[in-house]
PDB file of C-alpha atoms and ligand atoms in Angstrom:
ATOM      1  CA  MET B 210      17.269  17.475  -6.115  1.00 76.00           C
ATOM      2  CA  GLU B 211      18.261  19.013  -2.935  1.00 88.00           C
ATOM      3  CA  ILE B 212      16.489  17.469   0.204  1.00 94.00           C
ATOM      4  CA  ASN B 213      15.598  20.174   2.670  1.00 95.00           C
ATOM      5  CA  GLY B 214      13.352  20.864   5.695  1.00 96.00           C
ATOM      6  CA  LYS B 215      10.210  21.055   3.296  1.00 96.00           C
ATOM      7  CA  THR B 216      10.974  17.710   1.328  1.00 97.00           C
ATOM      8  CA  ARG B 217       7.946  15.466   1.543  1.00 98.00           C
ATOM      9  CA  THR B 218       8.127  11.820   1.444  1.00 98.00           C
ATOM     10  CA  CYS B 219       6.324   9.164  -0.513  1.00 98.00           C
ATOM     11  CA  GLY B 220       7.321   5.538  -0.713  1.00 98.00           C
ATOM     12  CA  LEU B 221       6.354   1.928  -1.566  1.00 98.00           C
ATOM     13  CA  ILE B 222       5.559  -0.753   1.027  1.00 98.00           C
ATOM     14  CA  GLY B 223       5.855  -4.386   0.071  1.00 98.00           C
ATOM     15  CA  ASP B 224       7.687  -7.622   0.803  1.00 98.00           C
ATOM     16  CA  PRO B 225       9.946  -7.727  -1.321  1.00 96.00           C
ATOM     17  CA  VAL B 226      10.605  -4.528  -3.025  1.00 97.00           C
ATOM     18  CA  GLU B 227      14.008  -4.725  -4.385  1.00 96.00           C
ATOM     19  CA  HIS B 228      13.016  -4.860  -8.043  1.00 93.00           C
ATOM     20  CA  THR B 229      10.490  -1.972  -8.006  1.00 96.00           C
ATOM     21  CA  LEU B 230      10.442   0.477 -10.593  1.00 97.00           C
ATOM     22  CA  SER B 231       8.296   2.875  -8.852  1.00 98.00           C
ATOM     23  CA  PRO B 232      10.891   5.216  -7.654  1.00 98.00           C
ATOM     24  CA  VAL B 233      11.921   5.802 -11.274  1.00 98.00           C
ATOM     25  CA  ILE B 234       8.504   7.029 -11.941  1.00 98.00           C
ATOM     26  CA  HIS B 235       7.804   9.143  -9.059  1.00 98.00           C
ATOM     27  CA  ASN B 236      11.344  10.795  -8.540  1.00 98.00           C
ATOM     28  CA  THR B 237      11.481  11.489 -12.311  1.00 98.00           C
ATOM     29  CA  LEU B 238       8.183  13.311 -12.228  1.00 98.00           C
ATOM     30  CA  ALA B 239       9.168  15.285  -8.984  1.00 98.00           C
ATOM     31  CA  ALA B 240      12.348  16.349 -10.669  1.00 97.00           C
ATOM     32  CA  SER B 241      10.736  17.146 -13.880  1.00 97.00           C
ATOM     33  CA  LEU B 242       7.712  19.026 -12.239  1.00 97.00           C
ATOM     34  CA  GLY B 243      10.061  20.852  -9.826  1.00 96.00           C
ATOM     35  CA  GLN B 244       8.314  19.395  -6.777  1.00 96.00           C
ATOM     36  CA  GLU B 245      10.186  18.718  -3.521  1.00 97.00           C
ATOM     37  CA  LEU B 246       9.263  15.293  -3.072  1.00 98.00           C
ATOM     38  CA  VAL B 247      11.303  11.953  -2.529  1.00 98.00           C
ATOM     39  CA  TYR B 248      10.027   8.290  -3.249  1.00 98.00           C
ATOM     40  CA  VAL B 249      11.533   5.383  -1.453  1.00 98.00           C
ATOM     41  CA  PRO B 250      11.141   1.905  -1.243  1.00 98.00           C
ATOM     42  CA  PHE B 251      10.251   0.370   2.479  1.00 98.00           C
ATOM     43  CA  HIS B 252      10.640  -3.251   2.792  1.00 98.00           C
ATOM     44  CA  VAL B 253       8.117  -4.140   5.446  1.00 98.00           C
ATOM     45  CA  LYS B 254       8.184  -7.814   6.581  1.00 98.00           C
ATOM     46  CA  GLN B 255       5.280  -9.997   7.050  1.00 97.00           C
ATOM     47  CA  GLY B 256       3.282  -9.296  10.410  1.00 98.00           C
ATOM     48  CA  LYS B 257       4.494  -5.722  10.286  1.00 98.00           C
ATOM     49  CA  LEU B 258       2.126  -4.130   7.969  1.00 98.00           C
ATOM     50  CA  ALA B 259      -0.332  -2.498  10.613  1.00 98.00           C
ATOM     51  CA  GLU B 260       2.568  -1.084  12.484  1.00 98.00           C
ATOM     52  CA  ALA B 261       4.233   0.109   9.181  1.00 98.00           C
ATOM     53  CA  VAL B 262       1.091   2.136   8.222  1.00 98.00           C
ATOM     54  CA  ARG B 263       0.796   3.640  11.683  1.00 98.00           C
ATOM     55  CA  GLY B 264       4.356   4.543  11.755  1.00 98.00           C
ATOM     56  CA  ALA B 265       3.950   6.308   8.325  1.00 98.00           C
ATOM     57  CA  GLU B 266       1.134   8.242   9.591  1.00 98.00           C
ATOM     58  CA  ALA B 267       3.070   9.323  12.559  1.00 97.00           C
ATOM     59  CA  LEU B 268       5.697  10.473  10.321  1.00 97.00           C
ATOM     60  CA  ASN B 269       3.504  12.357   8.255  1.00 97.00           C
ATOM     61  CA  ILE B 270       4.374  10.361   5.052  1.00 98.00           C
ATOM     62  CA  LEU B 271       2.162  11.952   2.194  1.00 98.00           C
ATOM     63  CA  GLY B 272       1.448   8.905   0.300  1.00 98.00           C
ATOM     64  CA  LEU B 273       2.308   5.096  -0.163  1.00 98.00           C
ATOM     65  CA  ASN B 274       2.040   2.513  -2.828  1.00 98.00           C
ATOM     66  CA  VAL B 275       1.220  -1.029  -1.944  1.00 98.00           C
ATOM     67  CA  THR B 276       2.610  -4.239  -3.592  1.00 96.00           C
ATOM     68  CA  VAL B 277       2.590  -7.855  -2.983  1.00 93.00           C
ATOM     69  CA  PRO B 278       1.554  -9.313  -0.699  1.00 96.00           C
ATOM     70  CA  TYR B 279      -0.417  -6.538   1.087  1.00 97.00           C
ATOM     71  CA  LYS B 280      -2.902  -5.209  -1.519  1.00 95.00           C
ATOM     72  CA  SER B 281      -5.755  -6.781   0.351  1.00 95.00           C
ATOM     73  CA  GLU B 282      -4.297  -6.870   3.865  1.00 97.00           C
ATOM     74  CA  VAL B 283      -3.899  -3.201   3.908  1.00 98.00           C
ATOM     75  CA  ILE B 284      -7.456  -2.426   3.733  1.00 98.00           C
ATOM     76  CA  ALA B 285      -7.767  -3.152   7.583  1.00 98.00           C
ATOM     77  CA  CYS B 286      -5.412  -0.333   8.081  1.00 98.00           C
ATOM     78  CA  LEU B 287      -7.166   2.431   6.338  1.00 98.00           C
ATOM     79  CA  THR B 288      -9.402   5.024   7.745  1.00 98.00           C
ATOM     80  CA  GLU B 289     -11.359   5.636   4.215  1.00 98.00           C
ATOM     81  CA  ILE B 290     -11.454   3.761   1.101  1.00 98.00           C
ATOM     82  CA  ASP B 291     -12.473   4.469  -2.462  1.00 97.00           C
ATOM     83  CA  GLU B 292     -15.576   2.692  -3.806  1.00 92.00           C
ATOM     84  CA  LEU B 293     -13.500   1.011  -6.902  1.00 90.00           C
ATOM     85  CA  ALA B 294     -10.831  -0.143  -4.458  1.00 94.00           C
ATOM     86  CA  ARG B 295     -13.585  -1.774  -2.132  1.00 93.00           C
ATOM     87  CA  ASN B 296     -15.270  -3.489  -5.115  1.00 90.00           C
ATOM     88  CA  ILE B 297     -11.924  -4.883  -6.308  1.00 90.00           C
ATOM     89  CA  GLY B 298     -10.840  -5.665  -2.963  1.00 91.00           C
ATOM     90  CA  ALA B 299      -7.337  -4.399  -3.539  1.00 93.00           C
ATOM     91  CA  VAL B 300      -5.498  -1.215  -2.655  1.00 97.00           C
ATOM     92  CA  ASN B 301      -2.330  -0.021  -4.197  1.00 97.00           C
ATOM     93  CA  THR B 302      -2.166   3.635  -3.149  1.00 98.00           C
ATOM     94  CA  LEU B 303      -2.815   5.393   0.295  1.00 98.00           C
ATOM     95  CA  VAL B 304      -3.084   9.005   0.417  1.00 98.00           C
ATOM     96  CA  ARG B 305      -2.889  10.887   3.689  1.00 98.00           C
ATOM     97  CA  THR B 306      -5.862  12.464   5.095  1.00 97.00           C
ATOM     98  CA  ALA B 307      -6.570  14.219   8.308  1.00 95.00           C
ATOM     99  CA  SER B 308      -7.241  11.063  10.228  1.00 93.00           C
ATOM    100  CA  GLY B 309      -5.121   8.434   8.594  1.00 97.00           C
ATOM    101  CA  TYR B 310      -4.829   7.149   4.997  1.00 98.00           C
ATOM    102  CA  LYS B 311      -7.568   6.696   2.297  1.00 98.00           C
ATOM    103  CA  GLY B 312      -7.047   3.735  -0.052  1.00 98.00           C
ATOM    104  CA  TYR B 313      -7.396   3.589  -3.800  1.00 98.00           C
ATOM    105  CA  ASN B 314      -6.677   1.376  -6.630  1.00 96.00           C
ATOM    106  CA  THR B 315      -4.839   3.030  -9.409  1.00 96.00           C
ATOM    107  CA  ASP B 316      -3.656  -0.383 -11.043  1.00 94.00           C
ATOM    108  CA  MET B 317      -7.070  -0.354 -12.939  1.00 93.00           C
ATOM    109  CA  GLU B 318      -7.428   3.090 -13.867  1.00 94.00           C
ATOM    110  CA  GLY B 319      -3.990   2.753 -14.988  1.00 96.00           C
ATOM    111  CA  LEU B 320      -4.560   0.028 -17.051  1.00 96.00           C
ATOM    112  CA  TYR B 321      -7.549   1.791 -18.420  1.00 97.00           C
ATOM    113  CA  ARG B 322      -5.406   4.912 -19.387  1.00 96.00           C
ATOM    114  CA  ALA B 323      -2.781   2.498 -20.888  1.00 97.00           C
ATOM    115  CA  MET B 324      -5.369   1.030 -23.086  1.00 97.00           C
ATOM    116  CA  GLN B 325      -6.740   4.500 -24.061  1.00 96.00           C
ATOM    117  CA  SER B 326      -3.292   5.577 -24.885  1.00 94.00           C
ATOM    118  CA  GLU B 327      -2.980   2.641 -27.409  1.00 96.00           C
ATOM    119  CA  GLY B 328      -6.638   3.109 -28.750  1.00 97.00           C
ATOM    120  CA  ILE B 329      -7.832  -0.069 -27.238  1.00 98.00           C
ATOM    121  CA  LYS B 330     -11.624   0.028 -26.633  1.00 97.00           C
ATOM    122  CA  ILE B 331     -13.253  -1.652 -23.603  1.00 98.00           C
ATOM    123  CA  ALA B 332     -16.870  -0.428 -23.917  1.00 98.00           C
ATOM    124  CA  GLY B 333     -19.165  -2.749 -26.044  1.00 97.00           C
ATOM    125  CA  GLU B 334     -16.401  -5.148 -26.691  1.00 97.00           C
ATOM    126  CA  GLU B 335     -16.125  -9.049 -26.143  1.00 98.00           C
ATOM    127  CA  ILE B 336     -12.973  -9.775 -24.242  1.00 98.00           C
ATOM    128  CA  ILE B 337     -11.008 -12.875 -23.191  1.00 98.00           C
ATOM    129  CA  LEU B 338      -9.396 -12.658 -19.961  1.00 98.00           C
ATOM    130  CA  LEU B 339      -6.810 -15.173 -18.896  1.00 98.00           C
ATOM    131  CA  GLY B 340      -6.417 -15.702 -15.102  1.00 97.00           C
ATOM    132  CA  ALA B 341      -8.542 -15.052 -11.961  1.00 96.00           C
ATOM    133  CA  GLY B 342      -5.880 -14.348  -9.540  1.00 91.00           C
ATOM    134  CA  GLY B 343      -5.242 -10.830  -7.721  1.00 86.00           C
ATOM    135  CA  ALA B 344      -4.410  -8.954 -11.143  1.00 89.00           C
ATOM    136  CA  ALA B 345      -6.947 -10.776 -13.298  1.00 92.00           C
ATOM    137  CA  ARG B 346      -9.858 -10.354 -10.883  1.00 90.00           C
ATOM    138  CA  ALA B 347      -9.351  -6.559 -10.851  1.00 90.00           C
ATOM    139  CA  VAL B 348      -9.020  -6.490 -14.780  1.00 96.00           C
ATOM    140  CA  ALA B 349     -12.573  -8.261 -14.791  1.00 96.00           C
ATOM    141  CA  TRP B 350     -13.898  -5.456 -12.605  1.00 94.00           C
ATOM    142  CA  LEU B 351     -12.501  -2.846 -14.872  1.00 95.00           C
ATOM    143  CA  CYS B 352     -13.974  -4.427 -17.912  1.00 97.00           C
ATOM    144  CA  THR B 353     -17.197  -5.023 -16.491  1.00 96.00           C
ATOM    145  CA  MET B 354     -17.464  -1.413 -15.179  1.00 94.00           C
ATOM    146  CA  ARG B 355     -16.359   0.153 -18.331  1.00 96.00           C
ATOM    147  CA  GLY B 356     -19.145  -1.481 -20.374  1.00 97.00           C
ATOM    148  CA  ALA B 357     -17.521  -4.669 -22.013  1.00 98.00           C
ATOM    149  CA  ARG B 358     -20.322  -6.398 -23.653  1.00 98.00           C
ATOM    150  CA  ARG B 359     -19.085  -9.790 -22.335  1.00 98.00           C
ATOM    151  CA  VAL B 360     -15.755 -11.227 -20.610  1.00 98.00           C
ATOM    152  CA  TYR B 361     -14.784 -14.653 -21.028  1.00 98.00           C
ATOM    153  CA  LEU B 362     -13.002 -15.343 -17.818  1.00 98.00           C
ATOM    154  CA  LEU B 363     -10.602 -18.457 -18.179  1.00 98.00           C
ATOM    155  CA  ASN B 364      -8.553 -19.910 -15.397  1.00 98.00           C
ATOM    156  CA  ARG B 365      -6.802 -23.149 -14.733  1.00 98.00           C
ATOM    157  CA  THR B 366      -8.798 -23.593 -11.500  1.00 98.00           C
ATOM    158  CA  LEU B 367     -12.462 -23.175 -12.476  1.00 98.00           C
ATOM    159  CA  ASP B 368     -13.861 -22.268  -8.994  1.00 98.00           C
ATOM    160  CA  LYS B 369     -11.564 -19.129  -8.752  1.00 97.00           C
ATOM    161  CA  ALA B 370     -13.247 -18.006 -12.024  1.00 98.00           C
ATOM    162  CA  GLN B 371     -16.612 -18.701 -10.922  1.00 98.00           C
ATOM    163  CA  THR B 372     -16.097 -16.802  -7.530  1.00 97.00           C
ATOM    164  CA  VAL B 373     -14.758 -13.683  -9.522  1.00 96.00           C
ATOM    165  CA  ALA B 374     -17.623 -13.860 -11.932  1.00 98.00           C
ATOM    166  CA  ALA B 375     -20.454 -14.369  -9.466  1.00 97.00           C
ATOM    167  CA  GLU B 376     -18.998 -11.228  -7.520  1.00 94.00           C
ATOM    168  CA  VAL B 377     -18.709  -8.870 -10.452  1.00 96.00           C
ATOM    169  CA  ASN B 378     -21.982  -9.980 -11.941  1.00 97.00           C
ATOM    170  CA  ALA B 379     -23.835  -9.430  -8.761  1.00 96.00           C
ATOM    171  CA  SER B 380     -22.307  -5.849  -8.353  1.00 92.00           C
ATOM    172  CA  ALA B 381     -22.807  -5.174 -12.044  1.00 94.00           C
ATOM    173  CA  GLY B 382     -26.276  -6.335 -12.237  1.00 96.00           C
ATOM    174  CA  ARG B 383     -25.720  -8.448 -15.466  1.00 97.00           C
ATOM    175  CA  GLU B 384     -24.213 -11.638 -16.389  1.00 98.00           C
ATOM    176  CA  ALA B 385     -21.277  -9.801 -18.207  1.00 98.00           C
ATOM    177  CA  VAL B 386     -18.469 -12.407 -17.071  1.00 98.00           C
ATOM    178  CA  GLN B 387     -18.642 -15.904 -18.003  1.00 98.00           C
ATOM    179  CA  PRO B 388     -16.325 -18.207 -16.039  1.00 98.00           C
ATOM    180  CA  MET B 389     -14.668 -21.095 -18.019  1.00 98.00           C
ATOM    181  CA  ARG B 390     -12.078 -23.641 -17.729  1.00 98.00           C
ATOM    182  CA  LEU B 391      -8.779 -22.724 -19.243  1.00 98.00           C
ATOM    183  CA  ALA B 392      -8.520 -26.044 -21.123  1.00 97.00           C
ATOM    184  CA  ASP B 393     -12.011 -25.188 -22.624  1.00 98.00           C
ATOM    185  CA  TYR B 394     -10.754 -22.059 -24.774  1.00 98.00           C
ATOM    186  CA  ALA B 395     -12.178 -23.863 -27.818  1.00 98.00           C
ATOM    187  CA  GLN B 396     -15.651 -23.274 -26.499  1.00 98.00           C
ATOM    188  CA  ILE B 397     -15.379 -19.590 -26.920  1.00 98.00           C
ATOM    189  CA  PRO B 398     -17.636 -18.623 -30.046  1.00 97.00           C
ATOM    190  CA  LYS B 399     -16.070 -17.845 -33.236  1.00 96.00           C
ATOM    191  CA  GLY B 400     -15.160 -13.963 -33.540  1.00 97.00           C
ATOM    192  CA  LYS B 401     -12.340 -11.532 -33.144  1.00 97.00           C
ATOM    193  CA  TYR B 402     -11.661 -10.557 -29.319  1.00 98.00           C
ATOM    194  CA  LEU B 403      -9.416  -8.491 -27.187  1.00 98.00           C
ATOM    195  CA  ALA B 404      -7.387 -10.878 -25.097  1.00 98.00           C
ATOM    196  CA  ILE B 405      -5.879  -9.733 -21.745  1.00 98.00           C
ATOM    197  CA  GLN B 406      -3.147 -11.996 -20.623  1.00 98.00           C
ATOM    198  CA  GLY B 407      -3.429 -11.922 -16.553  1.00 97.00           C
ATOM    199  CA  THR B 408      -1.730 -14.938 -15.398  1.00 97.00           C
ATOM    200  CA  SER B 409       1.828 -15.079 -14.184  1.00 95.00           C
ATOM    201  CA  VAL B 410       2.808 -17.479 -16.969  1.00 98.00           C
ATOM    202  CA  GLY B 411       5.585 -16.065 -19.101  1.00 97.00           C
ATOM    203  CA  LEU B 412       7.122 -13.885 -16.424  1.00 96.00           C
ATOM    204  CA  SER B 413      10.938 -13.636 -16.407  1.00 95.00           C
ATOM    205  CA  PRO B 414      12.923 -15.956 -16.154  1.00 97.00           C
ATOM    206  CA  ASN B 415      10.308 -18.276 -17.798  1.00 97.00           C
ATOM    207  CA  ASN B 416      10.147 -16.279 -21.085  1.00 97.00           C
ATOM    208  CA  GLU B 417       9.142 -19.245 -23.135  1.00 98.00           C
ATOM    209  CA  ASP B 418       6.144 -20.301 -21.021  1.00 98.00           C
ATOM    210  CA  VAL B 419       2.650 -19.270 -22.367  1.00 98.00           C
ATOM    211  CA  VAL B 420      -0.649 -20.071 -20.845  1.00 98.00           C
ATOM    212  CA  ILE B 421      -2.157 -21.166 -24.133  1.00 98.00           C
ATOM    213  CA  ALA B 422       0.020 -22.289 -27.156  1.00 98.00           C
ATOM    214  CA  ASP B 423      -2.563 -23.390 -29.712  1.00 98.00           C
ATOM    215  CA  ASP B 424      -2.755 -21.406 -32.988  1.00 97.00           C
ATOM    216  CA  ALA B 425      -6.611 -21.851 -33.140  1.00 97.00           C
ATOM    217  CA  PHE B 426      -6.758 -19.781 -30.022  1.00 98.00           C
ATOM    218  CA  TYR B 427      -4.683 -16.453 -31.488  1.00 98.00           C
ATOM    219  CA  GLU B 428      -6.913 -16.596 -34.592  1.00 98.00           C
ATOM    220  CA  LYS B 429      -9.407 -15.223 -32.296  1.00 98.00           C
ATOM    221  CA  VAL B 430      -7.543 -12.519 -31.057  1.00 98.00           C
ATOM    222  CA  HIS B 431      -7.653  -9.148 -32.734  1.00 98.00           C
ATOM    223  CA  THR B 432      -5.427  -7.359 -29.993  1.00 98.00           C
ATOM    224  CA  GLY B 433      -3.422  -8.743 -27.161  1.00 98.00           C
ATOM    225  CA  PHE B 434      -2.534  -7.101 -23.860  1.00 98.00           C
ATOM    226  CA  ASP B 435      -0.122  -8.910 -21.467  1.00 98.00           C
ATOM    227  CA  LEU B 436      -0.034  -7.301 -17.948  1.00 97.00           C
ATOM    228  CA  ILE B 437       3.640  -8.677 -17.709  1.00 97.00           C
ATOM    229  CA  TYR B 438       6.462  -6.241 -18.994  1.00 96.00           C
ATOM    230  CA  ASN B 439       9.429  -8.410 -18.042  1.00 95.00           C
ATOM    231  CA  PRO B 440      10.404  -9.873 -20.477  1.00 96.00           C
ATOM    232  CA  TRP B 441       9.572  -6.772 -22.795  1.00 96.00           C
ATOM    233  CA  GLU B 442       7.846  -9.146 -25.285  1.00 98.00           C
ATOM    234  CA  THR B 443       6.152 -12.393 -23.718  1.00 98.00           C
ATOM    235  CA  LYS B 444       5.640 -15.430 -25.708  1.00 98.00           C
ATOM    236  CA  PHE B 445       1.955 -14.684 -25.555  1.00 98.00           C
ATOM    237  CA  MET B 446       2.657 -11.312 -27.221  1.00 98.00           C
ATOM    238  CA  ARG B 447       4.739 -13.056 -29.958  1.00 98.00           C
ATOM    239  CA  LEU B 448       2.208 -15.581 -30.688  1.00 98.00           C
ATOM    240  CA  VAL B 449      -0.623 -12.733 -30.984  1.00 98.00           C
ATOM    241  CA  LYS B 450       1.865 -10.889 -33.507  1.00 98.00           C
ATOM    242  CA  ALA B 451       2.682 -14.163 -35.454  1.00 98.00           C
ATOM    243  CA  HIS B 452      -1.058 -14.132 -36.285  1.00 98.00           C
ATOM    244  CA  GLY B 453      -0.935 -10.535 -37.645  1.00 98.00           C
ATOM    245  CA  SER B 454      -2.466  -8.807 -34.513  1.00 98.00           C
ATOM    246  CA  ARG B 455      -1.250  -6.101 -32.234  1.00 98.00           C
ATOM    247  CA  ALA B 456       0.307  -6.730 -29.008  1.00 98.00           C
ATOM    248  CA  TYR B 457       1.114  -4.726 -25.989  1.00 98.00           C
ATOM    249  CA  ASN B 458       3.037  -5.300 -22.646  1.00 98.00           C
ATOM    250  CA  GLY B 459       2.065  -4.149 -19.204  1.00 97.00           C
ATOM    251  CA  LEU B 460       4.579  -1.350 -18.912  1.00 98.00           C
ATOM    252  CA  LYS B 461       2.303   1.428 -19.689  1.00 97.00           C
ATOM    253  CA  MET B 462      -0.097   0.102 -17.224  1.00 97.00           C
ATOM    254  CA  LEU B 463       2.730   0.319 -14.469  1.00 97.00           C
ATOM    255  CA  LEU B 464       3.386   3.862 -15.758  1.00 98.00           C
ATOM    256  CA  TYR B 465      -0.124   5.116 -15.482  1.00 98.00           C
ATOM    257  CA  GLN B 466      -0.957   3.577 -12.033  1.00 98.00           C
ATOM    258  CA  GLY B 467       2.281   5.555 -10.895  1.00 98.00           C
ATOM    259  CA  ILE B 468       1.015   8.821 -12.482  1.00 98.00           C
ATOM    260  CA  ILE B 469      -2.364   8.490 -11.108  1.00 98.00           C
ATOM    261  CA  ALA B 470      -0.941   7.623  -7.664  1.00 98.00           C
ATOM    262  CA  TYR B 471       1.124  10.935  -8.166  1.00 98.00           C
ATOM    263  CA  GLU B 472      -1.712  13.138  -9.082  1.00 98.00           C
ATOM    264  CA  LEU B 473      -3.733  12.030  -6.090  1.00 98.00           C
ATOM    265  CA  TRP B 474      -0.782  12.909  -3.755  1.00 98.00           C
ATOM    266  CA  ASN B 475       0.195  16.336  -5.133  1.00 98.00           C
ATOM    267  CA  GLY B 476      -3.192  17.380  -6.716  1.00 97.00           C
ATOM    268  CA  VAL B 477      -1.675  17.816  -9.945  1.00 97.00           C
ATOM    269  CA  GLU B 478      -2.375  16.842 -13.443  1.00 97.00           C
ATOM    270  CA  VAL B 479       0.466  15.160 -15.228  1.00 97.00           C
ATOM    271  CA  SER B 480       0.542  15.980 -19.023  1.00 97.00           C
ATOM    272  CA  GLU B 481       0.808  13.270 -21.719  1.00 95.00           C
ATOM    273  CA  ASP B 482       4.326  14.571 -22.710  1.00 97.00           C
ATOM    274  CA  GLU B 483       5.448  14.299 -19.110  1.00 98.00           C
ATOM    275  CA  ALA B 484       3.880  10.824 -19.223  1.00 98.00           C
ATOM    276  CA  GLN B 485       5.910   9.938 -22.443  1.00 97.00           C
ATOM    277  CA  MET B 486       9.157  11.159 -20.779  1.00 98.00           C
ATOM    278  CA  VAL B 487       8.721   8.736 -17.885  1.00 98.00           C
ATOM    279  CA  TYR B 488       7.803   6.004 -19.947  1.00 98.00           C
ATOM    280  CA  LYS B 489      11.164   6.463 -22.092  1.00 98.00           C
ATOM    281  CA  ARG B 490      12.972   6.675 -18.681  1.00 98.00           C
ATOM    282  CA  LEU B 491      11.323   3.161 -17.601  1.00 97.00           C
ATOM    283  CA  LYS B 492      11.939   1.492 -20.909  1.00 96.00           C
ATOM    284  CA  ASP B 493      15.586   2.536 -20.790  1.00 96.00           C
ATOM    285  CA  VAL B 494      15.854   0.917 -17.241  1.00 95.00           C
ATOM    286  CA  ILE B 495      14.296  -2.450 -18.075  1.00 92.00           C
ATOM    287  CA  THR B 496      15.523  -3.065 -21.790  1.00 88.00           C
TER     288      THR B 496
HETATM  289  P1  ATR S 596      -1.379 -12.227  -9.374  1.00 87.14           P
HETATM  290  O1  ATR S 596      -1.347 -11.400  -8.104  1.00 87.14           O
HETATM  291  O2  ATR S 596       0.029 -11.931 -10.239  1.00 87.14           O
HETATM  292  O3  ATR S 596      -2.564 -12.300 -10.183  1.00 87.14           O
HETATM  293  P2  ATR S 596      -1.847 -14.708  -8.460  1.00 87.14           P
HETATM  294  O4  ATR S 596      -3.047 -14.302  -7.607  1.00 87.14           O
HETATM  295  O5  ATR S 596      -1.158 -15.778  -7.683  1.00 87.14           O
HETATM  296  O6  ATR S 596      -0.977 -13.738  -8.762  1.00 87.14           O
HETATM  297  O7  ATR S 596      -2.532 -15.453  -9.670  1.00 87.14           O
HETATM  298  C1  ATR S 596      -1.843 -16.163 -10.532  1.00 87.14           C
HETATM  299  C2  ATR S 596      -2.661 -16.690 -11.856  1.00 87.14           C
HETATM  300  O8  ATR S 596      -1.810 -17.118 -12.802  1.00 87.14           O
HETATM  301  C3  ATR S 596      -3.960 -17.396 -11.320  1.00 87.14           C
HETATM  302  O9  ATR S 596      -5.101 -17.061 -12.363  1.00 87.14           O
HETATM  303  C4  ATR S 596      -3.236 -18.732 -11.784  1.00 87.14           C
HETATM  304  O10 ATR S 596      -4.273 -19.873 -11.886  1.00 87.14           O
HETATM  305  P3  ATR S 596      -4.895 -20.807 -10.914  1.00 87.14           P
HETATM  306  O11 ATR S 596      -5.914 -19.645 -10.190  1.00 87.14           O
HETATM  307  O12 ATR S 596      -5.359 -21.884 -11.477  1.00 87.14           O
HETATM  308  O13 ATR S 596      -3.745 -21.029  -9.792  1.00 87.14           O
HETATM  309  C5  ATR S 596      -2.435 -18.603 -12.966  1.00 87.14           C
HETATM  310  N1  ATR S 596      -1.334 -19.611 -13.071  1.00 87.14           N
HETATM  311  C6  ATR S 596      -0.183 -19.601 -12.651  1.00 87.14           C
HETATM  312  N2  ATR S 596       0.369 -20.567 -12.836  1.00 87.14           N
HETATM  313  C7  ATR S 596      -0.106 -21.150 -14.056  1.00 87.14           C
HETATM  314  C8  ATR S 596       0.044 -22.338 -14.948  1.00 87.14           C
HETATM  315  N3  ATR S 596       1.157 -23.002 -15.005  1.00 87.14           N
HETATM  316  N4  ATR S 596      -0.952 -22.444 -15.860  1.00 87.14           N
HETATM  317  C9  ATR S 596      -2.029 -21.836 -15.927  1.00 87.14           C
HETATM  318  N5  ATR S 596      -2.323 -20.702 -14.981  1.00 87.14           N
HETATM  319  C10 ATR S 596      -1.389 -20.416 -14.302  1.00 87.14           C
END
């Protein structure tokens, strides 16, 4: 694409940003849709976030993604925030408005679209969610808001699971999320569950690590979804498959969170064909 006087800029702010795949998503979409837009990573050092957002506004940057460690801290820099993002307490997308930036959380809608595209249901389901950190916390919100019958929220540190459950249940007005100690997984009632792996265990280079290794656990899983996409197939996914169930990695979640951000910035709807084309590009880059 030729950069000219009308080219608009979007980007990513985080620390670090070197390994991001987001430029692949947005620059591929812009080229394919014929839009004059470039997407670049901005390495924002700790203590510089507010200055960076003010600077972006002054430079009339159209939109920003926000990654680790700023997804919560950035909320203080916004002039508006979407309700879902406020509930989750994390923002990954900023959209330029007349007065500053409005914050959204497209990670969760991204996960939802990824699940829809794989035919995975949330409404009415019983779900096991592993982890209660930043990522898993947002998944607990998504599952509850999308009508999961029950979410067993398992975490190594019980009080974090309890805090998340209390917040989500209070907002939902029902006891949807049940916090549990990770080690107590055997107490989950007999049945078949969608299991979402939201801890950082198994992330490259620790490819052989898994948060639960016991076969008895995987007998309860009808579908496994790992938020990790590097490695392509985690040990969690391998164990789910070894028990005859379907398992998915987090690359489609990454894809769709980017697509939703792109749609918000450009006021366009990205077709499923375009989404698949970008997915292939992403897959080529990481495998
Ligand atoms: P993220 O933003 O990726 O969610 P995070 O907020 O640091 O990262 O959360 C990491 C999650 O992985 C937490 O649920 C953490 O459990 P604790 O709350 O008990 O720390 C979980 N986790 C990390 N290492 C783990 C391990 N070795 N065993 C079990 N859980 C682990």
